[in-house]
C-alpha positions as semicolon CSV with decimal commas, in nm:
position;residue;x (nm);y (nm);z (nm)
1;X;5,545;-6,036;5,030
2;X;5,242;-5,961;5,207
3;X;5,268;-5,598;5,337
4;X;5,104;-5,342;5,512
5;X;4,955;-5,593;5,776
6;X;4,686;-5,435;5,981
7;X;4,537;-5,544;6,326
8;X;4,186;-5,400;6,276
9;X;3,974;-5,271;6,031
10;X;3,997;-4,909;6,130
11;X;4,405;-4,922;6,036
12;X;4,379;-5,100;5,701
13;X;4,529;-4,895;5,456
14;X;4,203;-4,815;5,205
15;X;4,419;-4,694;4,898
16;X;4,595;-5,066;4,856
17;X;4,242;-5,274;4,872
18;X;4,156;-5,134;4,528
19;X;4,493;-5,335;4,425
20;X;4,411;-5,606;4,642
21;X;4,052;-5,685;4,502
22;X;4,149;-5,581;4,122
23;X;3,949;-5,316;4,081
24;X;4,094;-5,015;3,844
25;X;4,368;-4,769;3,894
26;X;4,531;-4,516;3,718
27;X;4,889;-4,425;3,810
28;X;5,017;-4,065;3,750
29;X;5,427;-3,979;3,732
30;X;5,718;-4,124;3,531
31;X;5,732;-4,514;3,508
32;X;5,372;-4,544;3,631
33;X;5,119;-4,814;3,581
34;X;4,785;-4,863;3,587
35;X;4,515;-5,160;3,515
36;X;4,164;-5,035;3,349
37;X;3,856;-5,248;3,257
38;X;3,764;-5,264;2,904
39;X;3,494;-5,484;2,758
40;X;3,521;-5,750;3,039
41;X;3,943;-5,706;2,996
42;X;4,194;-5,559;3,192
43;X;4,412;-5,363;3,039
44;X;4,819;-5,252;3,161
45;X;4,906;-4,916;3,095
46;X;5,213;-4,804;3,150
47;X;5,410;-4,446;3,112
48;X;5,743;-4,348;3,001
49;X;6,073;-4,374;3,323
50;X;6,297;-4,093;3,198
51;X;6,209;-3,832;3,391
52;X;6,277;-3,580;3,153
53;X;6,100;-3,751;2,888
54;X;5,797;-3,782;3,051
55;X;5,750;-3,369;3,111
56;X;5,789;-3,352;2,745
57;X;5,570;-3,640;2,677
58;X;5,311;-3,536;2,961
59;X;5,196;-3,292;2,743
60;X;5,036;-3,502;2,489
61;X;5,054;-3,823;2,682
62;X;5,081;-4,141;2,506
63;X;5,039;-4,452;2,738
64;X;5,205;-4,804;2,594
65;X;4,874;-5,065;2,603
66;X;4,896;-5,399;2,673
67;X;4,531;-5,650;2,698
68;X;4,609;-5,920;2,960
69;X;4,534;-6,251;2,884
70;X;4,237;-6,441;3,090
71;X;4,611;-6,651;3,239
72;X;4,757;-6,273;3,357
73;X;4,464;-6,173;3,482
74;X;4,394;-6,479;3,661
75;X;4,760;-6,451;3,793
76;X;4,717;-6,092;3,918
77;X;4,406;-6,197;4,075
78;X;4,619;-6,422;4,294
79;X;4,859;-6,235;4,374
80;X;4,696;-5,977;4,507
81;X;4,391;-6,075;4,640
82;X;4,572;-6,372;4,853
83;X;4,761;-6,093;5,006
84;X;4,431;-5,940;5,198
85;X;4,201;-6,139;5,463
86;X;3,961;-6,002;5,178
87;X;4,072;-6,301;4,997
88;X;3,997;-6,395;4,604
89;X;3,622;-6,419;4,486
90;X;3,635;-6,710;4,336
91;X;3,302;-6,619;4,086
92;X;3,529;-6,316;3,964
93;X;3,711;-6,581;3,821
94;X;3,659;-6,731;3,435
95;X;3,540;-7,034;3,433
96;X;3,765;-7,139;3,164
97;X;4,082;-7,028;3,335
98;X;3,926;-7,202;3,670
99;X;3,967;-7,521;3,455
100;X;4,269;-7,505;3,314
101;X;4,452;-7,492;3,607
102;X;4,265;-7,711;3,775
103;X;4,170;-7,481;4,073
104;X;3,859;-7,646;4,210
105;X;4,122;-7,974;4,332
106;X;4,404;-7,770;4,411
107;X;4,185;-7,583;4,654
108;X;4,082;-7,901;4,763
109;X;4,467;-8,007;4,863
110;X;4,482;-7,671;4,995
111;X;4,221;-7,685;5,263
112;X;4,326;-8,045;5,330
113;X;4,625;-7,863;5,421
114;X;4,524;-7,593;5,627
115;X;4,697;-7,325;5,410
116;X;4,328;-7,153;5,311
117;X;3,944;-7,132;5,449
118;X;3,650;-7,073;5,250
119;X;3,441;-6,807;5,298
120;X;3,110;-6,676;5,128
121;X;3,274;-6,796;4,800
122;X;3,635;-6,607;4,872
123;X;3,962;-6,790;4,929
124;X;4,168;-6,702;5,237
125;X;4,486;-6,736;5,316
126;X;4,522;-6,922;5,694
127;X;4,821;-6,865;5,907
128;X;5,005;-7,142;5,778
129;X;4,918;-7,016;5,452
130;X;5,009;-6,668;5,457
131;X;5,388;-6,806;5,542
132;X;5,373;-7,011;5,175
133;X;5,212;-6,736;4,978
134;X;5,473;-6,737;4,755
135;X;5,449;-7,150;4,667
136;X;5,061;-7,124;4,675
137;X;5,064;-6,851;4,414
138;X;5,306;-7,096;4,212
139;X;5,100;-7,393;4,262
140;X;4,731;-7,249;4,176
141;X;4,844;-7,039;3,903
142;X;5,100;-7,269;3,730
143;X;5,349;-7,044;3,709
């Protein structure tokens, strides 16, 4: 899915491009998440659903902690940042990830393709590509 498409600049919706180009967030409410950095990690936090629960637990919040992997982080990368003409830095990625999945030729088949452009070291979805985001997710990230 690739939502809140904007025409322009001046109607992009600001709050979603801190999801979009993986910076932090912190998510407030039952069942919310969030994604901090952490010595050069990201780390998932999320908070209790019950509703009920939660105003009890608000109180002295306790926040269940999970450190991605360099593979979830490099997957969250690409899903989100192929979802904005922003595109993915490709320098924010590890190089050791990058090579594991073999990203430098499957970027190559890509642009063969016409499903991305590269620009000022970010990867963009084209057209063609936006319509496969889905598969090209699948395909870069192994998943």
């Amino acid at each position: 899915e690739v939502s809140n498409f904007a025409t322009s600049a001046e109607y992009r919706c600001q709050h979603n491009l801190s999801y979009w180009l993986y910076q932090d967030y912190y998510g407030v409410g039952p069942g919310a998440h969030s994604r901090v950095s952490q010595d050069g990690h990201k780390i998932a936090l999320s908070q209790i659903c019950d509703i009920s629960k939660w105003l009890q637990w608000s109180e002295k919040p306790i926040f269940q902690e999970t450190v991605l992997s360099r593979d979830d982080e490099f997957k969250e990368v690409m899903i989100m940042g192929l979802r904005s003409k922003v595109g993915v830095d490709l320098a924010a990625i590890d190089p050791d990830t990058e090579a594991k999945h073999g990203l430098k030729n499957k970027l190559a088949k890509l642009l063969e393709n016409d499903y991305i452009d590269l620009c000022m070291g970010h990867v963009i979805l084209t057209r063609s590509g936006l319509l496969k985001l889905n598969l090209i997710i699948r395909y870069l990230t192994d998943w």
